[in-house]
Amino acid sequence: MVSTHNLGFPRIGGQRELKFALERYWRGEINAEALEKAGKTLRLQHWTIQSGLDWLPVGDFSFYDHVLDTSQMLGNLPARVDKNADKLTQYFQASRGQAGSSCCDHQIAAAEMTKWFDTNYHYLVPEFSADTAFSAHPERLIAQVTEARSASYNVKPVLIGPVSYLWLGKSKDHTDKLALLENLLAVYAGILQELAKQDIEWVQIDEPILVTELTPEWQQALQKAYFSLAKTGVKLLLTTYFGQLQQNLQLACELPTAGLHIDAINAADETIRVVDWLPSHKILSVGIINGRNIWKTDLNQALDLLEPVHKRLGERLWLAPSCSLLHVPIDLHSEQNLDDDIRDWLAFAVQKLDELQVLAHALNAGRSSVASQLDENTQAIMRRQHSTRVHNTAVKQRCESIRPELSKRQSVYAKRAAIQQAYLQLPDFPTTTIGSFPQTNGIRQARKQYRLGQLERAEYQQQMQAEIRFAIHKQLELDLDVLVHGEAERNDMVEYFGQQLQGFAFTDNGWVQSYGSRCVKPPIIFGDVSRPSPMTVEWTQYAQSLTDKPVKGMLTGPVTILNWSFVRDDQPRSKTCKQISLAIRDEVMDLERAGVKIIQIDEAALREGLPLRQSQWQAYLDWAIESFRITANGVSDKTQIHTHMCYSEFNDIIEAIAAMDADVITIETSRSQMELLDVFRDFEYPNAIGPGVYDIHSPNIPSEQSMVALLKLAAQRINQQKLWVNPDCGLKTRRWEEVEPALKAMVSAARSLRAQLAA
Ligand code: GLN
Ligand code: ZN
């Protein structure tokens, strides 16, 4: 018999119960006991859902982040947390920080957050230094084991492996992280022995770094780790996900563990090689259901892959989703408004586990034992394949006929820049903002009423126009040079466009955890993408009608729309991206025709689409940059294209960024004190740049001097003729009381610079 198991279940709850419990707890509305109870209720619910599996995960639940849980279990919360506080308080101090409220309370900075591999989940970065000393605190995990067992579940604790844990963390004093391995392994051994005492048979130990490019030092660390953890009394299931093992394949097979889990979605063609290399005492867990996407599995196709493996491994074969189901929504049944066609094609976490059972049955008792389920599945797969909702011949033809000229501006930058300057007549150090202005309650209310049909279109339009008038008047008062309409009509920079494009669907409850209590609801791109009608022109045109100063048209770029959505799996991502790029290109051209002189195309998520292995970066960048260029470059020379990216790690992709050929790029820099600009010492960025001088993530109002200082730093690296003055990102999360003085100071900073530096 093949066994089934799961690597992890979403924690947030079908109705986001965890989010609401956490937020009530943080506001002081419920106590710790009530929060713990909410956690317990959710865990039990999740185990009940998974109860058909042979092994249920324990330790995958978390109040904030499983990496932070690991840090706490290893006695490695940042030293700044209050030693006298209880564990839960310490945990939230590390995750959220603590404001210095009264005289004696000092401020505690939260741990840094960063993306979990190539997902949109953020983890709290472990901190290391030469003084780091680990200690074992597995109480919480063991309590949860007991909890699951008292409900009679067969459990498999889940741990982040020691080597991935080190790899994910940051050395605060440049200590070599691997120097900490020895001590860390002793602590892991202690925890595993503790679990063995609880009669735990299997422990899932996640080493996702096995799908990245590892130096020999890190490979040796894995060897050392698993040799030293081989005799703790539990069986270890070494777990990899999010990609192919490639050069680490042999290593993963040979490490002395009792089992190995591989991602057979991203590395289907490695499966047989793994079987070849796998020592005969090991079990192999094949991650056969996609844990990163929302499509139904083609069960027959999966069986085609599994059956030969089953033949060779027999009982040594386990089945699972490719990775934790943390990255997909919980239950398709909570969707009331999805249309039936599309619902028919989808599987969320609960449905994915059902698929797993069908596959196990088919292997154990033959496909005929689940003939009706397989048949139903085939029908759904076929309906999707042939649906006219998915396929649009005109879009396909247009994509086929993309010629290289489509992605080229008419003239080179230098020539365009001169034409644009004559057309726009901007001062030196032109000032602008990134697009959004504060989203007030009034704005949210209007959007909601309109969505619910409580507000007529005309009335809604009037309210939005009033917001635009307000934003334009404020900007004129502040004397900014290039204005924006303020994005009042958008609740989200991707959803706003997705809702107006063909080929997108939206869920009511398809929440996926982003960090802590924050969730996102990614759109589902199910079909060929096209734009039935203009999406932003009326707002921008209205804003432009109120002033002679240029108003920027404001769009989200194709790569960002792609990277923040669930993407169809029946064609390469690059192809879907091209389709989006053509749709947004149409909008660009319409804006230009409507008299808009400057158009900004945001690519906030370009960097996060980079593959985990650097050797695959160029292929991604090639099509991603090409897509941006298709979107942007149809305009005439005098139209100025801006792009915006809200991060600062550019060093390794600067050439690709330059190849986008936007006339102006605005980027985040203020938090790093312009450190980022170091890259421009070695690389002469050809076009204009607006390094953000105002950190919009903080409520603090930046002073004129601080911004002048930042700009002077920037002017050391960038030709001052090419410098723009702007905040780090959009201002929608701020309040006008913060924004106004900050922008006032920013405009003064630009003026003072003009006086001091301008030729
Ligand atoms: N134009 C968007 C805004 O200002 C950009 C947001 C982003 O880059 N995340 O809100
Ligand atoms: Zn941004």
GROMACS .gro file of N, CA, C and O in nm, residues 599-703:
model
  420
  599ILE      N    1   0.356   5.844  -1.899
  599ILE     CA    2   0.286   5.722  -1.858
  599ILE      C    3   0.379   5.637  -1.773
  599ILE      O    4   0.491   5.606  -1.816
  600GLN      N    5   0.335   5.605  -1.652
  600GLN     CA    6   0.415   5.522  -1.562
  600GLN      C    7   0.361   5.379  -1.563
  600GLN      O    8   0.241   5.357  -1.550
  601ILE      N    9   0.451   5.285  -1.580
  601ILE     CA   10   0.412   5.143  -1.580
  601ILE      C   11   0.486   5.076  -1.465
  601ILE      O   12   0.607   5.055  -1.472
  602ASP      N   13   0.412   5.044  -1.359
  602ASP     CA   14   0.475   4.991  -1.237
  602ASP      C   15   0.514   4.845  -1.255
  602ASP      O   16   0.434   4.764  -1.299
  603GLU      N   17   0.636   4.813  -1.216
  603GLU     CA   18   0.677   4.672  -1.215
  603GLU      C   19   0.730   4.635  -1.076
  603GLU      O   20   0.844   4.592  -1.059
  604ALA      N   21   0.640   4.650  -0.978
  604ALA     CA   22   0.677   4.626  -0.838
  604ALA      C   23   0.724   4.483  -0.815
  604ALA      O   24   0.799   4.456  -0.723
  605ALA      N   25   0.679   4.389  -0.896
  605ALA     CA   26   0.709   4.247  -0.869
  605ALA      C   27   0.803   4.185  -0.970
  605ALA      O   28   0.811   4.064  -0.981
  606LEU      N   29   0.874   4.269  -1.043
  606LEU     CA   30   0.963   4.212  -1.145
  606LEU      C   31   1.073   4.126  -1.082
  606LEU      O   32   1.099   4.015  -1.125
  607ARG      N   33   1.132   4.178  -0.976
  607ARG     CA   34   1.245   4.107  -0.918
  607ARG      C   35   1.203   3.975  -0.854
  607ARG      O   36   1.274   3.876  -0.860
  608GLU      N   37   1.085   3.973  -0.795
  608GLU     CA   38   1.049   3.852  -0.721
  608GLU      C   39   1.014   3.735  -0.812
  608GLU      O   40   1.000   3.623  -0.763
  609GLY      N   41   1.006   3.759  -0.941
  609GLY     CA   42   0.984   3.648  -1.033
  609GLY      C   43   1.112   3.574  -1.069
  609GLY      O   44   1.109   3.473  -1.139
  610LEU      N   45   1.225   3.624  -1.020
  610LEU     CA   46   1.353   3.559  -1.053
  610LEU      C   47   1.353   3.414  -1.006
  610LEU      O   48   1.316   3.385  -0.892
  611PRO      N   49   1.394   3.321  -1.090
  611PRO     CA   50   1.400   3.180  -1.048
  611PRO      C   51   1.498   3.160  -0.931
  611PRO      O   52   1.586   3.243  -0.908
  612LEU      N   53   1.482   3.049  -0.859
  612LEU     CA   54   1.567   3.023  -0.743
  612LEU      C   55   1.712   3.000  -0.782
  612LEU      O   56   1.802   3.025  -0.704
  613ARG      N   57   1.733   2.947  -0.901
  613ARG     CA   58   1.871   2.924  -0.945
  613ARG      C   59   1.914   3.037  -1.037
  613ARG      O   60   1.848   3.067  -1.136
  614GLN      N   61   2.028   3.096  -1.005
  614GLN     CA   62   2.076   3.210  -1.083
  614GLN      C   63   2.099   3.172  -1.229
  614GLN      O   64   2.085   3.255  -1.318
  615SER      N   65   2.133   3.046  -1.253
  615SER     CA   66   2.158   3.004  -1.391
  615SER      C   67   2.032   3.017  -1.477
  615SER      O   68   2.040   3.014  -1.598
  616GLN      N   69   1.916   3.029  -1.411
  616GLN     CA   70   1.792   3.042  -1.489
  616GLN      C   71   1.741   3.186  -1.497
  616GLN      O   72   1.637   3.212  -1.557
  617TRP      N   73   1.816   3.277  -1.436
  617TRP     CA   74   1.769   3.416  -1.432
  617TRP      C   75   1.756   3.478  -1.571
  617TRP      O   76   1.659   3.544  -1.601
  618GLN      N   77   1.859   3.456  -1.652
  618GLN     CA   78   1.861   3.529  -1.779
  618GLN      C   79   1.740   3.495  -1.865
  618GLN      O   80   1.679   3.583  -1.926
  619ALA      N   81   1.704   3.367  -1.865
  619ALA     CA   82   1.589   3.326  -1.947
  619ALA      C   83   1.464   3.401  -1.902
  619ALA      O   84   1.385   3.450  -1.983
  620TYR      N   85   1.446   3.412  -1.769
  620TYR     CA   86   1.331   3.486  -1.716
  620TYR      C   87   1.340   3.633  -1.753
  620TYR      O   88   1.245   3.693  -1.805
  621LEU      N   89   1.456   3.691  -1.729
  621LEU     CA   90   1.471   3.835  -1.755
  621LEU      C   91   1.447   3.865  -1.903
  621LEU      O   92   1.387   3.967  -1.936
  622ASP      N   93   1.490   3.776  -1.988
  622ASP     CA   94   1.472   3.800  -2.132
  622ASP      C   95   1.325   3.822  -2.166
  622ASP      O   96   1.288   3.921  -2.227
  623TRP      N   97   1.240   3.728  -2.123
  623TRP     CA   98   1.099   3.746  -2.162
  623TRP      C   99   1.028   3.852  -2.078
  623TRP      O  100   0.939   3.921  -2.125
  624ALA      N  101   1.072   3.867  -1.952
  624ALA     CA  102   1.007   3.967  -1.866
  624ALA      C  103   1.035   4.108  -1.919
  624ALA      O  104   0.944   4.191  -1.932
  625ILE      N  105   1.159   4.134  -1.952
  625ILE     CA  106   1.196   4.267  -2.002
  625ILE      C  107   1.133   4.291  -2.139
  625ILE      O  108   1.080   4.400  -2.166
  626GLU      N  109   1.133   4.188  -2.221
  626GLU     CA  110   1.069   4.201  -2.351
  626GLU      C  111   0.920   4.235  -2.334
  626GLU      O  112   0.866   4.320  -2.406
  627SER      N  113   0.856   4.172  -2.237
  627SER     CA  114   0.714   4.201  -2.214
  627SER      C  115   0.693   4.346  -2.174
  627SER      O  116   0.602   4.413  -2.222
  628PHE      N  117   0.778   4.394  -2.085
  628PHE     CA  118   0.767   4.535  -2.046
  628PHE      C  119   0.784   4.625  -2.167
  628PHE      O  120   0.710   4.721  -2.187
  629ARG      N  121   0.882   4.592  -2.247
  629ARG     CA  122   0.911   4.677  -2.364
  629ARG      C  123   0.796   4.677  -2.463
  629ARG      O  124   0.765   4.780  -2.525
  630ILE      N  125   0.732   4.562  -2.478
  630ILE     CA  126   0.616   4.558  -2.568
  630ILE      C  127   0.507   4.651  -2.516
  630ILE      O  128   0.445   4.726  -2.589
  631THR      N  129   0.488   4.647  -2.384
  631THR     CA  130   0.386   4.733  -2.324
  631THR      C  131   0.418   4.880  -2.345
  631THR      O  132   0.332   4.959  -2.381
  632ALA      N  133   0.543   4.915  -2.323
  632ALA     CA  134   0.579   5.057  -2.310
  632ALA      C  135   0.617   5.125  -2.440
  632ALA      O  136   0.594   5.245  -2.457
  633ASN      N  137   0.675   5.049  -2.531
  633ASN     CA  138   0.754   5.117  -2.634
  633ASN      C  139   0.683   5.150  -2.765
  633ASN      O  140   0.746   5.185  -2.862
  634GLY      N  141   0.552   5.142  -2.764
  634GLY     CA  142   0.479   5.180  -2.885
  634GLY      C  143   0.459   5.331  -2.899
  634GLY      O  144   0.413   5.379  -3.003
  635VAL      N  145   0.495   5.406  -2.797
  635VAL     CA  146   0.463   5.549  -2.797
  635VAL      C  147   0.562   5.630  -2.881
  635VAL      O  148   0.670   5.583  -2.916
  636SER      N  149   0.522   5.753  -2.910
  636SER     CA  150   0.612   5.841  -2.987
  636SER      C  151   0.722   5.893  -2.896
  636SER      O  152   0.713   5.885  -2.773
  637ASP      N  153   0.825   5.949  -2.958
  637ASP     CA  154   0.941   5.995  -2.881
  637ASP      C  155   0.906   6.092  -2.770
  637ASP      O  156   0.967   6.092  -2.664
  638LYS      N  157   0.808   6.177  -2.796
  638LYS     CA  158   0.784   6.283  -2.698
  638LYS      C  159   0.710   6.233  -2.573
  638LYS      O  160   0.710   6.298  -2.470
  639THR      N  161   0.647   6.119  -2.583
  639THR     CA  162   0.579   6.064  -2.465
  639THR      C  163   0.682   6.002  -2.372
  639THR      O  164   0.764   5.921  -2.413
  640GLN      N  165   0.675   6.042  -2.245
  640GLN     CA  166   0.777   5.995  -2.151
  640GLN      C  167   0.725   5.874  -2.072
  640GLN      O  168   0.618   5.878  -2.014
  641ILE      N  169   0.804   5.765  -2.076
  641ILE     CA  170   0.766   5.643  -2.005
  641ILE      C  171   0.842   5.636  -1.872
  641ILE      O  172   0.964   5.649  -1.868
  642HIS      N  173   0.766   5.617  -1.764
  642HIS     CA  174   0.827   5.595  -1.633
  642HIS      C  175   0.800   5.450  -1.592
  642HIS      O  176   0.703   5.391  -1.635
  643THR      N  177   0.888   5.399  -1.507
  643THR     CA  178   0.853   5.273  -1.441
  643THR      C  179   0.892   5.288  -1.295
  643THR      O  180   0.969   5.376  -1.257
  644HIS      N  181   0.833   5.201  -1.212
  644HIS     CA  182   0.860   5.210  -1.068
  644HIS      C  183   0.880   5.071  -1.010
  644HIS      O  184   0.810   4.978  -1.046
  645MET      N  185   0.979   5.059  -0.924
  645MET     CA  186   1.004   4.932  -0.854
  645MET      C  187   1.031   4.961  -0.709
  645MET      O  188   1.116   5.043  -0.678
  646CYS      N  189   0.959   4.889  -0.619
  646CYS     CA  190   0.976   4.928  -0.479
  646CYS      C  191   1.072   4.836  -0.405
  646CYS      O  192   1.034   4.769  -0.311
  647TYR      N  193   1.190   4.829  -0.447
  647TYR     CA  194   1.292   4.757  -0.372
  647TYR      C  195   1.425   4.811  -0.419
  647TYR      O  196   1.432   4.891  -0.512
  648SER      N  197   1.528   4.762  -0.352
  648SER     CA  198   1.655   4.827  -0.380
  648SER      C  199   1.765   4.730  -0.419
  648SER      O  200   1.878   4.772  -0.437
  649GLU      N  201   1.733   4.601  -0.432
  649GLU     CA  202   1.841   4.511  -0.471
  649GLU      C  203   1.847   4.501  -0.624
  649GLU      O  204   1.780   4.420  -0.684
  650PHE      N  205   1.926   4.587  -0.681
  650PHE     CA  206   1.933   4.591  -0.826
  650PHE      C  207   2.065   4.542  -0.880
  650PHE      O  208   2.077   4.516  -0.999
  651ASN      N  209   2.163   4.536  -0.792
  651ASN     CA  210   2.299   4.516  -0.841
  651ASN      C  211   2.311   4.404  -0.943
  651ASN      O  212   2.375   4.419  -1.045
  652ASP      N  213   2.244   4.293  -0.911
  652ASP     CA  214   2.262   4.177  -0.998
  652ASP      C  215   2.173   4.177  -1.122
  652ASP      O  216   2.185   4.090  -1.205
  653ILE      N  217   2.080   4.272  -1.130
  653ILE     CA  218   1.995   4.272  -1.250
  653ILE      C  219   1.994   4.408  -1.319
  653ILE      O  220   1.908   4.438  -1.402
  654ILE      N  221   2.093   4.490  -1.287
  654ILE     CA  222   2.088   4.629  -1.335
  654ILE      C  223   2.088   4.638  -1.488
  654ILE      O  224   2.023   4.726  -1.547
  655GLU      N  225   2.156   4.545  -1.552
  655GLU     CA  226   2.159   4.553  -1.698
  655GLU      C  227   2.021   4.526  -1.758
  655GLU      O  228   1.980   4.590  -1.855
  656ALA      N  229   1.950   4.434  -1.696
  656ALA     CA  230   1.813   4.405  -1.743
  656ALA      C  231   1.723   4.527  -1.719
  656ALA      O  232   1.641   4.563  -1.804
  657ILE      N  233   1.743   4.591  -1.604
  657ILE     CA  234   1.661   4.710  -1.572
  657ILE      C  235   1.688   4.819  -1.677
  657ILE      O  236   1.596   4.884  -1.726
  658ALA      N  237   1.815   4.836  -1.709
  658ALA     CA  238   1.849   4.937  -1.808
  658ALA      C  239   1.788   4.901  -1.944
  658ALA      O  240   1.742   4.988  -2.018
  659ALA      N  241   1.784   4.769  -1.972
  659ALA     CA  242   1.731   4.726  -2.101
  659ALA      C  243   1.580   4.749  -2.114
  659ALA      O  244   1.526   4.745  -2.224
  660MET      N  245   1.514   4.776  -2.003
  660MET     CA  246   1.371   4.810  -2.012
  660MET      C  247   1.354   4.940  -2.091
  660MET      O  248   1.251   4.963  -2.150
  661ASP      N  249   1.457   5.025  -2.084
  661ASP     CA  250   1.462   5.149  -2.161
  661ASP      C  251   1.352   5.249  -2.124
  661ASP      O  252   1.311   5.330  -2.207
  662ALA      N  253   1.301   5.241  -1.999
  662ALA     CA  254   1.206   5.344  -1.955
  662ALA      C  255   1.282   5.477  -1.949
  662ALA      O  256   1.401   5.479  -1.916
  663ASP      N  257   1.214   5.586  -1.979
  663ASP     CA  258   1.283   5.716  -1.975
  663ASP      C  259   1.321   5.753  -1.832
  663ASP      O  260   1.426   5.812  -1.809
  664VAL      N  261   1.235   5.715  -1.738
  664VAL     CA  262   1.261   5.745  -1.598
  664VAL      C  263   1.225   5.623  -1.515
  664VAL      O  264   1.122   5.560  -1.538
  665ILE      N  265   1.311   5.590  -1.419
  665ILE     CA  266   1.275   5.482  -1.326
  665ILE      C  267   1.277   5.537  -1.184
  665ILE      O  268   1.370   5.608  -1.145
  666THR      N  269   1.173   5.507  -1.106
  666THR     CA  270   1.176   5.546  -0.966
  666THR      C  271   1.190   5.420  -0.883
  666THR      O  272   1.128   5.318  -0.910
  667ILE      N  273   1.276   5.429  -0.780
  667ILE     CA  274   1.310   5.311  -0.702
  667ILE      C  275   1.316   5.344  -0.554
  667ILE      O  276   1.319   5.460  -0.515
  668GLU      N  277   1.317   5.239  -0.472
  668GLU     CA  278   1.326   5.260  -0.328
  668GLU      C  279   1.473   5.273  -0.287
  668GLU      O  280   1.554   5.191  -0.325
  669THR      N  281   1.502   5.377  -0.210
  669THR     CA  282   1.641   5.392  -0.166
  669THR      C  283   1.655   5.454  -0.029
  669THR      O  284   1.757   5.436   0.035
  670SER      N  285   1.553   5.525   0.017
  670SER     CA  286   1.576   5.608   0.135
  670SER      C  287   1.617   5.525   0.256
  670SER      O  288   1.699   5.567   0.335
  671ARG      N  289   1.560   5.403   0.270
  671ARG     CA  290   1.591   5.324   0.389
  671ARG      C  291   1.736   5.275   0.389
  671ARG      O  292   1.792   5.245   0.492
  672SER      N  293   1.792   5.263   0.270
  672SER     CA  294   1.929   5.213   0.266
  672SER      C  295   2.028   5.329   0.251
  672SER      O  296   2.143   5.307   0.215
  673GLN      N  297   1.981   5.450   0.279
  673GLN     CA  298   2.071   5.566   0.270
  673GLN      C  299   2.143   5.569   0.135
  673GLN      O  300   2.263   5.597   0.127
  674MET      N  301   2.067   5.540   0.029
  674MET     CA  302   2.124   5.547  -0.105
  674MET      C  303   2.235   5.444  -0.130
  674MET      O  304   2.307   5.454  -0.227
  675GLU      N  305   2.246   5.348  -0.039
  675GLU     CA  306   2.348   5.244  -0.058
  675GLU      C  307   2.337   5.181  -0.196
  675GLU      O  308   2.435   5.148  -0.261
  676LEU      N  309   2.212   5.166  -0.234
  676LEU     CA  310   2.183   5.101  -0.360
  676LEU      C  311   2.258   5.166  -0.476
  676LEU      O  312   2.296   5.102  -0.572
  677LEU      N  313   2.274   5.297  -0.460
  677LEU     CA  314   2.329   5.368  -0.575
  677LEU      C  315   2.474   5.330  -0.601
  677LEU      O  316   2.531   5.366  -0.703
  678ASP      N  317   2.533   5.256  -0.509
  678ASP     CA  318   2.669   5.208  -0.533
  678ASP      C  319   2.680   5.137  -0.666
  678ASP      O  320   2.783   5.142  -0.733
  679VAL      N  321   2.572   5.072  -0.703
  679VAL     CA  322   2.575   4.998  -0.828
  679VAL      C  323   2.606   5.091  -0.946
  679VAL      O  324   2.666   5.050  -1.045
  680PHE      N  325   2.568   5.216  -0.931
  680PHE     CA  326   2.590   5.308  -1.043
  680PHE      C  327   2.734   5.357  -1.055
  680PHE      O  328   2.768   5.432  -1.144
  681ARG      N  329   2.816   5.315  -0.959
  681ARG     CA  330   2.959   5.345  -0.974
  681ARG      C  331   3.019   5.262  -1.087
  681ARG      O  332   3.099   5.309  -1.166
  682ASP      N  333   2.977   5.136  -1.091
  682ASP     CA  334   3.035   5.046  -1.190
  682ASP      C  335   2.955   5.042  -1.319
  682ASP      O  336   3.003   5.000  -1.422
  683PHE      N  337   2.830   5.081  -1.308
  683PHE     CA  338   2.743   5.068  -1.424
  683PHE      C  339   2.682   5.204  -1.453
  683PHE      O  340   2.615   5.261  -1.367
  684GLU      N  341   2.706   5.255  -1.569
  684GLU     CA  342   2.649   5.385  -1.599
  684GLU      C  343   2.507   5.368  -1.650
  684GLU      O  344   2.484   5.327  -1.764
  685TYR      N  345   2.412   5.397  -1.561
  685TYR     CA  346   2.273   5.380  -1.599
  685TYR      C  347   2.238   5.488  -1.702
  685TYR      O  348   2.261   5.606  -1.680
  686PRO      N  349   2.185   5.446  -1.816
  686PRO     CA  350   2.174   5.541  -1.925
  686PRO      C  351   2.061   5.644  -1.914
  686PRO      O  352   2.073   5.755  -1.964
  687ASN      N  353   1.950   5.610  -1.846
  687ASN     CA  354   1.833   5.698  -1.849
  687ASN      C  355   1.815   5.769  -1.716
  687ASN      O  356   1.903   5.762  -1.631
  688ALA      N  357   1.701   5.834  -1.696
  688ALA     CA  358   1.683   5.914  -1.575
  688ALA      C  359   1.634   5.828  -1.459
  688ALA      O  360   1.567   5.728  -1.479
  689ILE      N  361   1.668   5.873  -1.335
  689ILE     CA  362   1.635   5.796  -1.215
  689ILE      C  363   1.579   5.884  -1.104
  689ILE      O  364   1.634   5.991  -1.076
  690GLY      N  365   1.476   5.836  -1.040
  690GLY     CA  366   1.426   5.901  -0.919
  690GLY      C  367   1.447   5.809  -0.800
  690GLY      O  368   1.364   5.723  -0.772
  691PRO      N  369   1.560   5.825  -0.729
  691PRO     CA  370   1.582   5.742  -0.610
  691PRO      C  371   1.491   5.794  -0.498
  691PRO      O  372   1.497   5.912  -0.467
  692GLY      N  373   1.407   5.710  -0.442
  692GLY     CA  374   1.312   5.756  -0.340
  692GLY      C  375   1.383   5.824  -0.224
  692GLY      O  376   1.477   5.769  -0.168
  693VAL      N  377   1.336   5.945  -0.186
  693VAL     CA  378   1.402   6.016  -0.076
  693VAL      C  379   1.316   6.019   0.049
  693VAL      O  380   1.355   6.071   0.152
  694TYR      N  381   1.197   5.960   0.040
  694TYR     CA  382   1.103   5.970   0.152
  694TYR      C  383   1.048   5.830   0.174
  694TYR      O  384   0.987   5.772   0.085
  695ASP      N  385   1.078   5.774   0.293
  695ASP     CA  386   1.036   5.638   0.327
  695ASP      C  387   0.888   5.638   0.363
  695ASP      O  388   0.850   5.676   0.473
  696ILE      N  389   0.808   5.592   0.270
  696ILE     CA  390   0.662   5.599   0.294
  696ILE      C  391   0.614   5.491   0.389
  696ILE      O  392   0.499   5.488   0.429
  697HIS      N  393   0.702   5.395   0.425
  697HIS     CA  394   0.660   5.288   0.516
  697HIS      C  395   0.653   5.336   0.659
  697HIS      O  396   0.597   5.270   0.744
  698SER      N  397   0.713   5.448   0.685
  698SER     CA  398   0.719   5.499   0.821
  698SER      C  399   0.628   5.622   0.834
  698SER      O  400   0.618   5.702   0.741
  699PRO      N  401   0.564   5.637   0.950
  699PRO     CA  402   0.480   5.756   0.969
  699PRO      C  403   0.564   5.883   0.989
  699PRO      O  404   0.511   5.993   0.987
  700ASN      N  405   0.695   5.866   1.008
  700ASN     CA  406   0.779   5.983   1.030
  700ASN      C  407   0.780   6.077   0.911
  700ASN      O  408   0.780   6.031   0.796
  701ILE      N  409   0.783   6.204   0.939
  701ILE     CA  410   0.787   6.302   0.830
  701ILE      C  411   0.933   6.341   0.806
  701ILE      O  412   0.999   6.391   0.897
  702PRO      N  413   0.981   6.315   0.686
  702PRO     CA  414   1.123   6.340   0.660
  702PRO      C  415   1.149   6.491   0.655
  702PRO      O  416   1.064   6.568   0.610
  703SER      N  417   1.267   6.530   0.699
  703SER     CA  418   1.298   6.672   0.698
  703SER      C  419   1.357   6.710   0.563
  703SER      O  420   1.412   6.625   0.491
   0.00000   0.00000   0.00000
